[in-house]
Coordinates of C-alpha atoms and ligand atoms in Angstrom, one line a residue:
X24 CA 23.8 10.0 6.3
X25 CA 20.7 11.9 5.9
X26 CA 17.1 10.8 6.2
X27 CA 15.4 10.8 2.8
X28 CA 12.0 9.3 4.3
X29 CA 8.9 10.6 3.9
X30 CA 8.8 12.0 7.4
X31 CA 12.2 13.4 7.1
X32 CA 11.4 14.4 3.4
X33 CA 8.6 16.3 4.0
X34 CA 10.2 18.3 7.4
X35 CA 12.7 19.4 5.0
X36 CA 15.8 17.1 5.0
X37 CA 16.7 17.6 1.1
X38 CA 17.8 21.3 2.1
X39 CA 20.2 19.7 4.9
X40 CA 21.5 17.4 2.1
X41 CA 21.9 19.8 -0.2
X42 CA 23.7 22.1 2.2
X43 CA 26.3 19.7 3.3
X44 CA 26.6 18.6 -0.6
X45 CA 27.4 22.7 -1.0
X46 CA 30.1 22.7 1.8
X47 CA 31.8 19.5 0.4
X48 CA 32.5 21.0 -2.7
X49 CA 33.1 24.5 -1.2
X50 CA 36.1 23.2 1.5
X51 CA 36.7 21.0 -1.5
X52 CA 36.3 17.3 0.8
X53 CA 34.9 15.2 -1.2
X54 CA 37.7 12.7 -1.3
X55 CA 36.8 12.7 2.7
X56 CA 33.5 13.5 3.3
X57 CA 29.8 11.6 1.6
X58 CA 26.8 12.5 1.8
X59 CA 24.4 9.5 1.5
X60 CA 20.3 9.7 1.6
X61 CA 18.7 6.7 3.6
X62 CA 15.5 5.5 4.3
X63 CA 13.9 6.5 7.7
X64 CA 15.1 6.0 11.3
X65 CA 12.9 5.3 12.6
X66 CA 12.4 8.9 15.4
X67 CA 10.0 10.5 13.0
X68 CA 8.9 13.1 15.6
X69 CA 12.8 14.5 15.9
X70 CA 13.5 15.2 11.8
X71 CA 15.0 15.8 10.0
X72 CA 17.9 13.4 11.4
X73 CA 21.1 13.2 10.2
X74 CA 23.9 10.3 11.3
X75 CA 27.4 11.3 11.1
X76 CA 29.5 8.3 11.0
X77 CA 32.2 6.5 11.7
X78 CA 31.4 8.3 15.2
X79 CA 27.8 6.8 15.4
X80 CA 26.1 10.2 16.3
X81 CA 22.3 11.2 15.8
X82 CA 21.5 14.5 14.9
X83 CA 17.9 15.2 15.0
X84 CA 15.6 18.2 14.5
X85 CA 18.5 19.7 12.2
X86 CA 17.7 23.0 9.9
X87 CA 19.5 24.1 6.9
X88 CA 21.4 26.7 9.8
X89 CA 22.4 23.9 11.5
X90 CA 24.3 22.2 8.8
X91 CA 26.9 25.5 8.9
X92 CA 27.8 24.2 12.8
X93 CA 27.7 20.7 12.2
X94 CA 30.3 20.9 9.6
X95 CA 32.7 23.3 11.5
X96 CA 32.2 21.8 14.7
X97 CA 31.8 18.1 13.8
X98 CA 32.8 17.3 10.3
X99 CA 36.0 20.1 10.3
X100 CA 37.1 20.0 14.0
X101 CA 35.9 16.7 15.5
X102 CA 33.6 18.8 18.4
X103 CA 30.3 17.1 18.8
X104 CA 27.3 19.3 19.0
X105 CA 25.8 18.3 21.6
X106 CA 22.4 20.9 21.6
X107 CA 21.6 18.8 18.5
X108 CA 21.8 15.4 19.7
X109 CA 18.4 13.8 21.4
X110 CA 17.7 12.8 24.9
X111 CA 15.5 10.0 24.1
X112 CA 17.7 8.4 21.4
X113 CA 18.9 5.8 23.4
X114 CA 15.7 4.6 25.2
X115 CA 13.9 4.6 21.8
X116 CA 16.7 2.0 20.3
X117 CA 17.8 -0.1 23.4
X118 CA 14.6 -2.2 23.0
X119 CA 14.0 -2.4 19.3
X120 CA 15.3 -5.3 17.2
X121 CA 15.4 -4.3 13.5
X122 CA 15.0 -7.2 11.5
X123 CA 12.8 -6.6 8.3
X124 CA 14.1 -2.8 9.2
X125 CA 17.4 -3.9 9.6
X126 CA 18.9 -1.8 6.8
X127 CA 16.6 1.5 7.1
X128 CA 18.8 4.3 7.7
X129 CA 21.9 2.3 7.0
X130 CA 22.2 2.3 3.6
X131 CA 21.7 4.2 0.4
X132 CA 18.3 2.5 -0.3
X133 CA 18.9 3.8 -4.7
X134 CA 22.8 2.0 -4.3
X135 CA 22.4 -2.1 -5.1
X136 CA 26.1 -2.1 -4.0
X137 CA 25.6 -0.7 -0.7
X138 CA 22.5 -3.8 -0.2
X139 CA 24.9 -6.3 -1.5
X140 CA 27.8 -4.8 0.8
X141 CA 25.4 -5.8 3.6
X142 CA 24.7 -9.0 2.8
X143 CA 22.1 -8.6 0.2
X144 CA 21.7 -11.0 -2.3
X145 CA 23.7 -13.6 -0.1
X146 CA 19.7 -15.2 0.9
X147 CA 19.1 -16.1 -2.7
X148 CA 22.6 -17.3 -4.0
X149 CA 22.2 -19.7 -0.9
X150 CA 18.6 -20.7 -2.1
X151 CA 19.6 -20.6 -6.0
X152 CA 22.5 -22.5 -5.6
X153 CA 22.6 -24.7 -2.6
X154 CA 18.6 -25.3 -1.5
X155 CA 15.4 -27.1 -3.2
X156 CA 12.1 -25.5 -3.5
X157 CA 11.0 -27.7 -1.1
X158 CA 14.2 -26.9 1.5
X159 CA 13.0 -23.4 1.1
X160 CA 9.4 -23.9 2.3
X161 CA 10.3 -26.2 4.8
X162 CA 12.9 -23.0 6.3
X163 CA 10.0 -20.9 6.0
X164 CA 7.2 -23.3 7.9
X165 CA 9.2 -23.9 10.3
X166 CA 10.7 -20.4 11.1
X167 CA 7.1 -19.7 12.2
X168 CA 6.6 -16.2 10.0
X169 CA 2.8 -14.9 9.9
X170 CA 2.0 -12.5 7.7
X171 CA 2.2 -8.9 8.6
X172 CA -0.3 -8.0 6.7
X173 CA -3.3 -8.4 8.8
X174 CA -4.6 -12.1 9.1
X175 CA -1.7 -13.9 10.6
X176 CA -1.4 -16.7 8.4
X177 CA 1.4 -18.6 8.4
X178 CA 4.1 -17.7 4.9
X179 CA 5.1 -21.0 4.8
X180 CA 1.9 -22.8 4.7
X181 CA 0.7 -20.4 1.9
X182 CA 3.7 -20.9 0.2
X183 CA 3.0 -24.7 0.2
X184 CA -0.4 -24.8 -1.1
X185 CA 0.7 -22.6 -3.9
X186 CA 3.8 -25.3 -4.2
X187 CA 1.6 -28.1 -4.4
X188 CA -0.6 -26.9 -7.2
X189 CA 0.5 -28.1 -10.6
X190 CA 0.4 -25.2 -13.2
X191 CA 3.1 -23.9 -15.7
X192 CA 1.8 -20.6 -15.0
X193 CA 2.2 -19.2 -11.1
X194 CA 2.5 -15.5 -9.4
X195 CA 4.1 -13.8 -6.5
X196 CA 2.6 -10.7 -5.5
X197 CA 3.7 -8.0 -3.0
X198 CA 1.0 -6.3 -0.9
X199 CA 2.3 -2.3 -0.7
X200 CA -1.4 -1.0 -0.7
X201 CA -1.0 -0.1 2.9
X202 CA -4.2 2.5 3.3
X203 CA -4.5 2.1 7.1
X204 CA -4.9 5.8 8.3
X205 CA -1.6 6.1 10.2
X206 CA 0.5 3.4 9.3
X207 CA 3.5 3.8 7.6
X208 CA 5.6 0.4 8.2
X209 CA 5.9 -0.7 4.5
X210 CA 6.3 2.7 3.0
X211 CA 9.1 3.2 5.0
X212 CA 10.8 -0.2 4.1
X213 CA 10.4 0.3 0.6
X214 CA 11.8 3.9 0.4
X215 CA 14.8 2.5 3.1
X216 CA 15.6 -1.1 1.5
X217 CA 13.6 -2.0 -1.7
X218 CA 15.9 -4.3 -2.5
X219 CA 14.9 -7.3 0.5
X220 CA 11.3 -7.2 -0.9
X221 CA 12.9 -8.0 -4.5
X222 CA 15.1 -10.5 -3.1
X223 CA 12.5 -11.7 -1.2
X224 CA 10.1 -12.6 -3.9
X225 CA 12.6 -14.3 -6.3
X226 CA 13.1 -16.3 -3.4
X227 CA 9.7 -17.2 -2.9
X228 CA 8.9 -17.9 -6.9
X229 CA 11.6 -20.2 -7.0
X230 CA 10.1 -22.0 -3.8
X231 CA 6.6 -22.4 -5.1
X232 CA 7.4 -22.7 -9.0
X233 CA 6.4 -19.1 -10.5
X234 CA 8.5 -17.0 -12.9
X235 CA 6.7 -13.6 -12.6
X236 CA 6.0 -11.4 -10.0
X237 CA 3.5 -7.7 -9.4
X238 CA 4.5 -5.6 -6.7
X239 CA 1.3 -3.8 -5.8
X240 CA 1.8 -0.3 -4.5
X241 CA -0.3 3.1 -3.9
X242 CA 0.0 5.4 -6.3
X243 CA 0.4 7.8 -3.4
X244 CA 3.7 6.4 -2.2
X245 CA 6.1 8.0 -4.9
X246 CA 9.2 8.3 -3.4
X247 CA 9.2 4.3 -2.7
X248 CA 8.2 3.9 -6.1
X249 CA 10.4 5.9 -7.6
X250 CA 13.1 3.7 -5.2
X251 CA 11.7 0.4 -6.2
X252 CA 11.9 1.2 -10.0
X253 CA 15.8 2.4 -9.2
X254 CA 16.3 -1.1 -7.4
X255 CA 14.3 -2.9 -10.2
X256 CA 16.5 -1.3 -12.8
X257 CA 19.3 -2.1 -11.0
X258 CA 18.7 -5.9 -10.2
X259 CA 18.0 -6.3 -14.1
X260 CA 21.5 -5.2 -14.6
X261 CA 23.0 -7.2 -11.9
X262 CA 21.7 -10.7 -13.3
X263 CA 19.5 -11.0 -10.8
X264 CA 16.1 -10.9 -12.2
X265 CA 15.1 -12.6 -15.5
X266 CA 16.8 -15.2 -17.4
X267 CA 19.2 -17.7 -15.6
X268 CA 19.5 -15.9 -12.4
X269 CA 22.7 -15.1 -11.0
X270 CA 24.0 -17.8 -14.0
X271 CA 21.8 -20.8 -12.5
X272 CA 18.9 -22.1 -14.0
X273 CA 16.0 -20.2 -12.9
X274 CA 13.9 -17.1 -14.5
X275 CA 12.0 -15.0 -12.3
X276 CA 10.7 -10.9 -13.7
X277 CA 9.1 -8.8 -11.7
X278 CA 6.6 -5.7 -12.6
X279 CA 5.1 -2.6 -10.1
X280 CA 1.1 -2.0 -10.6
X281 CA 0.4 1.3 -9.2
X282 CA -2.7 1.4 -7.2
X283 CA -5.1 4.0 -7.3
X284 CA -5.7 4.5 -3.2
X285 CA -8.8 2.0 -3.1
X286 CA -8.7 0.7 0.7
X287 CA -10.4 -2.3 0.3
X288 CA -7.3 -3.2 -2.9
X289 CA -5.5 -4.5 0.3
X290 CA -7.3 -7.1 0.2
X291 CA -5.9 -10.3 -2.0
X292 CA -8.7 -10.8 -4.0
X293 CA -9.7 -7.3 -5.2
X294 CA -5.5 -6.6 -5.4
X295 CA -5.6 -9.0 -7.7
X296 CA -8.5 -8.2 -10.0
X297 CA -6.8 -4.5 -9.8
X298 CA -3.5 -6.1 -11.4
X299 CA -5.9 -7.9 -14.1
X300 CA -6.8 -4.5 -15.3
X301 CA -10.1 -5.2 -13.5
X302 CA -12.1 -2.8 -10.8
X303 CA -10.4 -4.0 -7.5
X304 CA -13.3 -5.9 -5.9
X305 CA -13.1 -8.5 -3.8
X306 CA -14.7 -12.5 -4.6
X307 CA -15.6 -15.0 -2.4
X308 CA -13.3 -17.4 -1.0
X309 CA -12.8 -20.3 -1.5
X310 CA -10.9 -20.6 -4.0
X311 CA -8.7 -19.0 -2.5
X312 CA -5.7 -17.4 -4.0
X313 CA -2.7 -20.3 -3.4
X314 CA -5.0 -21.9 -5.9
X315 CA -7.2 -19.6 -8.1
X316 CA -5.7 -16.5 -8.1
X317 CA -4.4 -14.2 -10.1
X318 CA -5.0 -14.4 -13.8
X319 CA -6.6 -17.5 -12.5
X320 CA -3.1 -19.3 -11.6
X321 CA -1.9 -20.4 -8.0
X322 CA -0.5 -17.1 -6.5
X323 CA 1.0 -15.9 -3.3
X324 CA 0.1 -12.9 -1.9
X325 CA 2.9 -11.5 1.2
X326 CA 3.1 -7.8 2.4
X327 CA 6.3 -6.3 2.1
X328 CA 7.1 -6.5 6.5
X329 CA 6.3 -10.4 5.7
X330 CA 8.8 -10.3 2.6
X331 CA 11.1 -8.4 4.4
X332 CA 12.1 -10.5 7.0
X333 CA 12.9 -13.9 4.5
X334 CA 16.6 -13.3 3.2
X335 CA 17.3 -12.7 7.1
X336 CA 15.7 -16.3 7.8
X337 CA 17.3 -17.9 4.7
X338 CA 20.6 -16.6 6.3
X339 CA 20.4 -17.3 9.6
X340 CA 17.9 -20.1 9.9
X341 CA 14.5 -21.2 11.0
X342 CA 15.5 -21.7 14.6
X343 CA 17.2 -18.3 14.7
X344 CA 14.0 -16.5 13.8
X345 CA 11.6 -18.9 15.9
X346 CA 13.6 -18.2 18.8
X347 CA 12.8 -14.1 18.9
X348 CA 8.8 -13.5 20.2
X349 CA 6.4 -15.8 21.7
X350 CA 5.2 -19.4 21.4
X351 CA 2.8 -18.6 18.4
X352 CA 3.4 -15.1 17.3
X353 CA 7.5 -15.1 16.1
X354 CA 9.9 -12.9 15.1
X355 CA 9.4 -8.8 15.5
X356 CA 6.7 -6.4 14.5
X357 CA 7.0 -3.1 13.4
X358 CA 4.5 -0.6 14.5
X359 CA 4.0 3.1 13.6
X360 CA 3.3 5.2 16.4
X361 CA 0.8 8.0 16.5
X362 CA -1.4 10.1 17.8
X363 CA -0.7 11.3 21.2
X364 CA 2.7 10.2 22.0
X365 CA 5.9 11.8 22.3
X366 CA 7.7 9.9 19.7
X367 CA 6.1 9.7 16.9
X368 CA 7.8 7.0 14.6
X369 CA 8.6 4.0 13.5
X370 CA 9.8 0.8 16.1
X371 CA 10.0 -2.8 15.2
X372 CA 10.3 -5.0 18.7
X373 CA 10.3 -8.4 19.2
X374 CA 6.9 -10.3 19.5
X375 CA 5.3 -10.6 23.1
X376 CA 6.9 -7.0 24.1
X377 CA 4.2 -5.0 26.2
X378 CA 2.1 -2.1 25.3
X379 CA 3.8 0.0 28.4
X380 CA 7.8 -0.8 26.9
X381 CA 6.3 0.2 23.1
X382 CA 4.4 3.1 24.7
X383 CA 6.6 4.4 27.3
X384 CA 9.7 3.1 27.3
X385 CA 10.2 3.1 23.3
X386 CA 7.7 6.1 22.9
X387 CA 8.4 8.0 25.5
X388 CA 5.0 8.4 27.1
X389 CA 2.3 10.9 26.7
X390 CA 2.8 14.6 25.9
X391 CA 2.0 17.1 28.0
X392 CA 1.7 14.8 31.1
X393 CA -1.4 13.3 30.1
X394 CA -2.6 10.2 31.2
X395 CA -3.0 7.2 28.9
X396 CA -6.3 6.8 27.9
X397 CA -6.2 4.0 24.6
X398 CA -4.9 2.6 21.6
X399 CA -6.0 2.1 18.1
X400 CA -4.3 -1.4 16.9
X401 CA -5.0 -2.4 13.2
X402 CA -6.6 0.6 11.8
X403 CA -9.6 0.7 10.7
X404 CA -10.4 -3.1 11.0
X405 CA -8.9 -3.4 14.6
X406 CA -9.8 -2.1 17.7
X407 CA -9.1 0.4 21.0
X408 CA -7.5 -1.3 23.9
X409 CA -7.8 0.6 27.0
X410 CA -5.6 1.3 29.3
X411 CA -6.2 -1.4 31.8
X412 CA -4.5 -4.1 29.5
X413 CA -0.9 -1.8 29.0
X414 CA 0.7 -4.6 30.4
X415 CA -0.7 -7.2 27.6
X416 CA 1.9 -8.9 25.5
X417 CA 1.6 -7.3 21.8
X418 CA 1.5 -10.5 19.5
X419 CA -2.1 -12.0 17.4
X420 CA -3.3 -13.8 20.0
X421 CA -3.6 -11.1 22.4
X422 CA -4.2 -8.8 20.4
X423 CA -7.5 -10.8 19.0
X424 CA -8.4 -11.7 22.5
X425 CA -8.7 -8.0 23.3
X426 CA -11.0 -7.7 20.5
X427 CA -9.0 -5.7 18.7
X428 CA -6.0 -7.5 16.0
X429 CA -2.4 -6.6 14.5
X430 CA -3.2 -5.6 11.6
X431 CA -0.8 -4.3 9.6
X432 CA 0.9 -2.1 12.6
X433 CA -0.4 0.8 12.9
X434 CA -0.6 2.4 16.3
X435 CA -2.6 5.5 17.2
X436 CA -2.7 6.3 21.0
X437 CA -5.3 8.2 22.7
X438 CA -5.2 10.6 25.8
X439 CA -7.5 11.4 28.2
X440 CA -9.3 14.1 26.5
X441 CA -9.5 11.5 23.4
X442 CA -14.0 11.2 22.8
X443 CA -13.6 7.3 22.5
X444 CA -16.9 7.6 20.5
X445 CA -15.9 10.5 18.4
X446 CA -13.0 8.1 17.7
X447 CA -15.6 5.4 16.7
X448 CA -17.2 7.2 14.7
X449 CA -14.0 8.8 12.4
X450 CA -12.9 4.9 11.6
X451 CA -16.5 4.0 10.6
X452 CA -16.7 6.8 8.5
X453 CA -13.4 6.1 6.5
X454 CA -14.7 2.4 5.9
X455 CA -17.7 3.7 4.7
X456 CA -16.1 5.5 2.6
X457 CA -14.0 2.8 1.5
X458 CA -16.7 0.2 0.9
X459 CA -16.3 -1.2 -2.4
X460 CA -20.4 -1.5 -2.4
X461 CA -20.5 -5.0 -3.6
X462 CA -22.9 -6.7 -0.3
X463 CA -25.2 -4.9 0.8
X464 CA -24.2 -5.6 4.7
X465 CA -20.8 -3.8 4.3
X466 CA -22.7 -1.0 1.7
X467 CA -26.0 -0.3 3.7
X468 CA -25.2 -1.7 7.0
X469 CA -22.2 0.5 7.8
X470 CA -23.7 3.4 6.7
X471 CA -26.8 2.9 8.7
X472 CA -24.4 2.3 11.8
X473 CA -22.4 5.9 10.6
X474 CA -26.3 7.0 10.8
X475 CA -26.8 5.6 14.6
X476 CA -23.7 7.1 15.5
X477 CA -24.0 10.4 14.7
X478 CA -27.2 10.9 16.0
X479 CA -25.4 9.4 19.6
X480 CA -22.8 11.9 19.4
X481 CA -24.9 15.0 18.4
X482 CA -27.0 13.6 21.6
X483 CA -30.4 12.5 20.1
X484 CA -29.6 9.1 20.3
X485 CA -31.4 6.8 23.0
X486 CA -29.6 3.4 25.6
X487 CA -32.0 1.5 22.9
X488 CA -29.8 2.8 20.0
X489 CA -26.5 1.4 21.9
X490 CA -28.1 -2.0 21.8
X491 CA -29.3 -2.2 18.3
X492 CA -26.1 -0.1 17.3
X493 CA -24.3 -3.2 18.6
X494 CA -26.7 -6.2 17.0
X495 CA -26.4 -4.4 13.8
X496 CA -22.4 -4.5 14.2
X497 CA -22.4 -8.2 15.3
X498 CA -24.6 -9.0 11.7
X499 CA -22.5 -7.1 9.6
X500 CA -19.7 -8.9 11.0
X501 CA -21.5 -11.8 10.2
X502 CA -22.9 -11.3 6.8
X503 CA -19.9 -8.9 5.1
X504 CA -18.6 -10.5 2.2
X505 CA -14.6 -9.8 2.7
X506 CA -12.4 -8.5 5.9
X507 CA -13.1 -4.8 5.4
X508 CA -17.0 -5.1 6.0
X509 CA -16.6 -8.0 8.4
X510 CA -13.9 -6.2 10.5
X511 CA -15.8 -2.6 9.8
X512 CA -17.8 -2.9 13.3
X513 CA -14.5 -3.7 15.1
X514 CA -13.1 0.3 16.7
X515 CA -17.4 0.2 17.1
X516 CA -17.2 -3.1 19.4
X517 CA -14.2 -2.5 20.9
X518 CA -15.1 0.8 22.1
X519 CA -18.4 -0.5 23.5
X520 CA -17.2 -3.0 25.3
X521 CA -14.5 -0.7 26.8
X522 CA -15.9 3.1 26.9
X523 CA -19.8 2.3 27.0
X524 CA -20.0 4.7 29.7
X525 CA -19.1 7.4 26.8
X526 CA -21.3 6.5 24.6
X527 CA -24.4 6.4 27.7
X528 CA -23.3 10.3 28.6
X529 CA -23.6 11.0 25.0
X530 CA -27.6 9.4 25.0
X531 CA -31.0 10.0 26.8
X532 CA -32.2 7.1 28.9
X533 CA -36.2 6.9 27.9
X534 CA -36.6 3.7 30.0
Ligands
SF4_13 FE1 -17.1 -4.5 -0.8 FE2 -17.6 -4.1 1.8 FE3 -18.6 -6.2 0.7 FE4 -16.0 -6.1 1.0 S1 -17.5 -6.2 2.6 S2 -17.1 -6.8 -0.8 S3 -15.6 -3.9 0.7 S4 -19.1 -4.1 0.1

């Protein structure tokens, strides 16, 4: 199996498949010997990767002139190669638990047979055939899943007010506008298993009454939109979306609207004026979504990490899923790690694991011996932890405690020679940026805070700056209209309360 991820994709894996795909038909094995293309791995930092199987081994960091030795050595004469294989392959595994990544890298993510020979499509015969809607949203309410997205809401509680609003007309809508800079989760689960987002959302439509459904992705994702149309295509000719699915009473089609790389179209109510045809700008809430939403029916609005993980609960039940992560926070995240740490990647743990096992034990520590300095949770909205609170359980609560949030999972860690206000300020200028310009809190007030902070960091700012620097970010907060402007201040906040001794080298004290 090769990687066919963006990561791998882009460090030049479609030479190593191509290579092998030349040596098959050259030693003339290919009643023996497949080549199949998979979404990512997960150990970004070591691709291109390549798994040879039935022997379970991990290639990584493998160049077309590898390919030659691989298939001599491996493929031809059994030999492992061992100067290919990584040293940090198992301590980046053993503490992972892959459930909405559970088939990335194991299957052929453009093959509906391979999904199905996994146990795809088994979630929604079981919900078709043998479950009400209301069994369904009972599964999903009590399995405890919050939305990956960002907020935390519970699915199943959405899911209900949308349920419980009587309209002929309902949608289901996929969030894959992920525009955090850094994160990469539901990219990589749509290029590595498109088809549990599809099943997922038939699933949902039939809980909550709807028949059509918008999976909303960035235009700048193509290789996971090229995969979803294959899987879209392909679950059309299965039976399995449009009339009378899977030959039971129930119609359900789903459509992709490419988005155009606005930020703030992660958020629900802009998303959904994009897929109206509209300028994606957000609306005041309420009404909110479940009831007005889009087109003006009750709609549901999941990320695909949320939508991923219901055929797994559908199969193996609420209390199987409530079971994994912490009393409020259930289930596993999956985080991309970046920035200054050795393995670069993707990682889904389970709920309440600590930042030390996801930072050092999972991503193998600093490079270059450096010491830990912070962390960038939940992009651009989020905030920097500091190292003082590695040993914090990673779930909403303490995440939100912290003064910082989930997010949708991105991760970017910091070193000590990181300039926590230099950091500040690059995530206040990509919201402003971002601003959709609709209040003028979010429009003027982050770009008179962008203003403040610039002077501070080319050292003309003054202590009296910090302080009104940190009123202005507490009214923006307050008077924003939607969660980019009213989580804009947030990697400002978090880094005064945690580095304001940065920001006071970088000023002059006229008191
Ligand atoms: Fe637009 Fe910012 Fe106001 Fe949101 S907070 S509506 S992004 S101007």
């Amino acid at each position: 199996m090769t990687c066919c991820g963006t990561g791998c994709t882009s460090s030049g894996s479609l030479k190593d498949r191509e290579r092998l795909a030349a040596l098959i038909e050259r030693d003339n094995m290919q009643d023996k010997v497949r080549v199949v293309k998979t979404g990512c791995f997960g150990l970004c930092a070591e691709g291109p990767i390549i798994m040879i199987f039935p022997e379970n081994i991990m290639y990584t960091n493998v160049g077309p002139d590898d390919i030659n030795e691989i298939w001599e050595s491996h493929i031809m004469n059994g030999h492992i190669v061992e100067r290919l294989r990584s040293e940090n392959e198992l301590d980046f595994f053993s503490k992972q638990m892959r459930i909405a990544l559970r088939n990335c890298g194991r299957i052929d993510p453009e093959n509906i047979d391979e999904y199905i020979a996994f146990g795809g499509y088994e979630a929604l015969e079981k919900v078709l055939a043998e479950m009400d809607p209301e069994d369904v949203l009972e599964t999903i309410k009590k399995s405890g899943l919050r939305g990956r997205g960002g907020g935390g809401f519970p699915a199943g509680v959405k899911w209900q007010f949308a349920a419980d609003q009587k309209s002929r007309e309902k949608y289901v809508c996929c969030n894959a506008d992920e525009g955090d800079p850094g994160a990469f989760m539901d990219r990589s689960v749509l290029e590595g298993d498109p088809h549990s987002v599809i099943e997922a959302m038939i699933i949902a439509g039939y809980a909550i009454g709807a028949h059509q459904g918008y999976v909303y992705v960035r235009a700048e994702y193509p290789i996971a939109v090229e995969r979803l149309s294959i899987a879209l295509k392909q679950a059309k000719e299965y039976g399995l979306l449009g009339k009378d699915i899977l030959g039971l009473d129930f119609d359900f089609d789903l459509e992709i609207r490419l988005g155009a790389g606005a930020f703030v179209c992660g958020e629900e109510t802009a998303l959904m004026r994009s897929i109206e045809g509209n300028r994606g700008e957000p609306r005041t809430k309420p009404p909110f979504p479940a009831v007005k939403g889009l087109f003006g029916k009750p709609t549901i609005l999941n990320n695909v990490e949320t939508l991923a993980n219901v055929p797994q609960i559908i199969m193996n039940g609420p209390e199987w899923f409530s079971s994994i992560g912490t009393e409020k926070s259930k289930g596993t995240k999956v985080f991309a790690l970046g920035g200054k740490i050795n393995n670069t990647g993707l990682v889904e743990v389970p709920m309440g694991t600590t930042l030390r096992e996801i930072l050092y034990d999972i991503g193998g520590g600093i490079p270059n011996g450096k010491k830990f300095k912070a962390v960038q949770t939940g992009g651009p909205s989020g905030g920097c932890i500091s190292a003082d609170y590695i040993d914090t359980p990673i779930d909403y609560d303490s995440l939100l405690a912290l003064e910082s949030m989930m997010g949708s999972g991105g991760m970017i860690v910091m070193d000590e020679d990181t300039c926590m206000v230099d950091i500040a300020k690059f995530y206040l200028e990509f919201t402003v940026d971002e601003s959709c310009g609709k209040c003028p809190p979010c429009r003027i007030g982050t770009k008179r805070m962008l203003e403040m902070l610039t002077k501070i960091t080319e050292g003309e700012g003054t202590l009296e700056d910090l302080d009104e620097l940190e009123d202005l970010a507490h009214n923006i907060k307050k008077g924003a209209l939607c969660g980019l402007g009213q989580t804009a201040p947030n990697p400002v906040l978090s880094t005064l309360k945690y580095f304001r001794d940065e920001y006071e080298a970088h000023v002059v004290d006229k008191r």
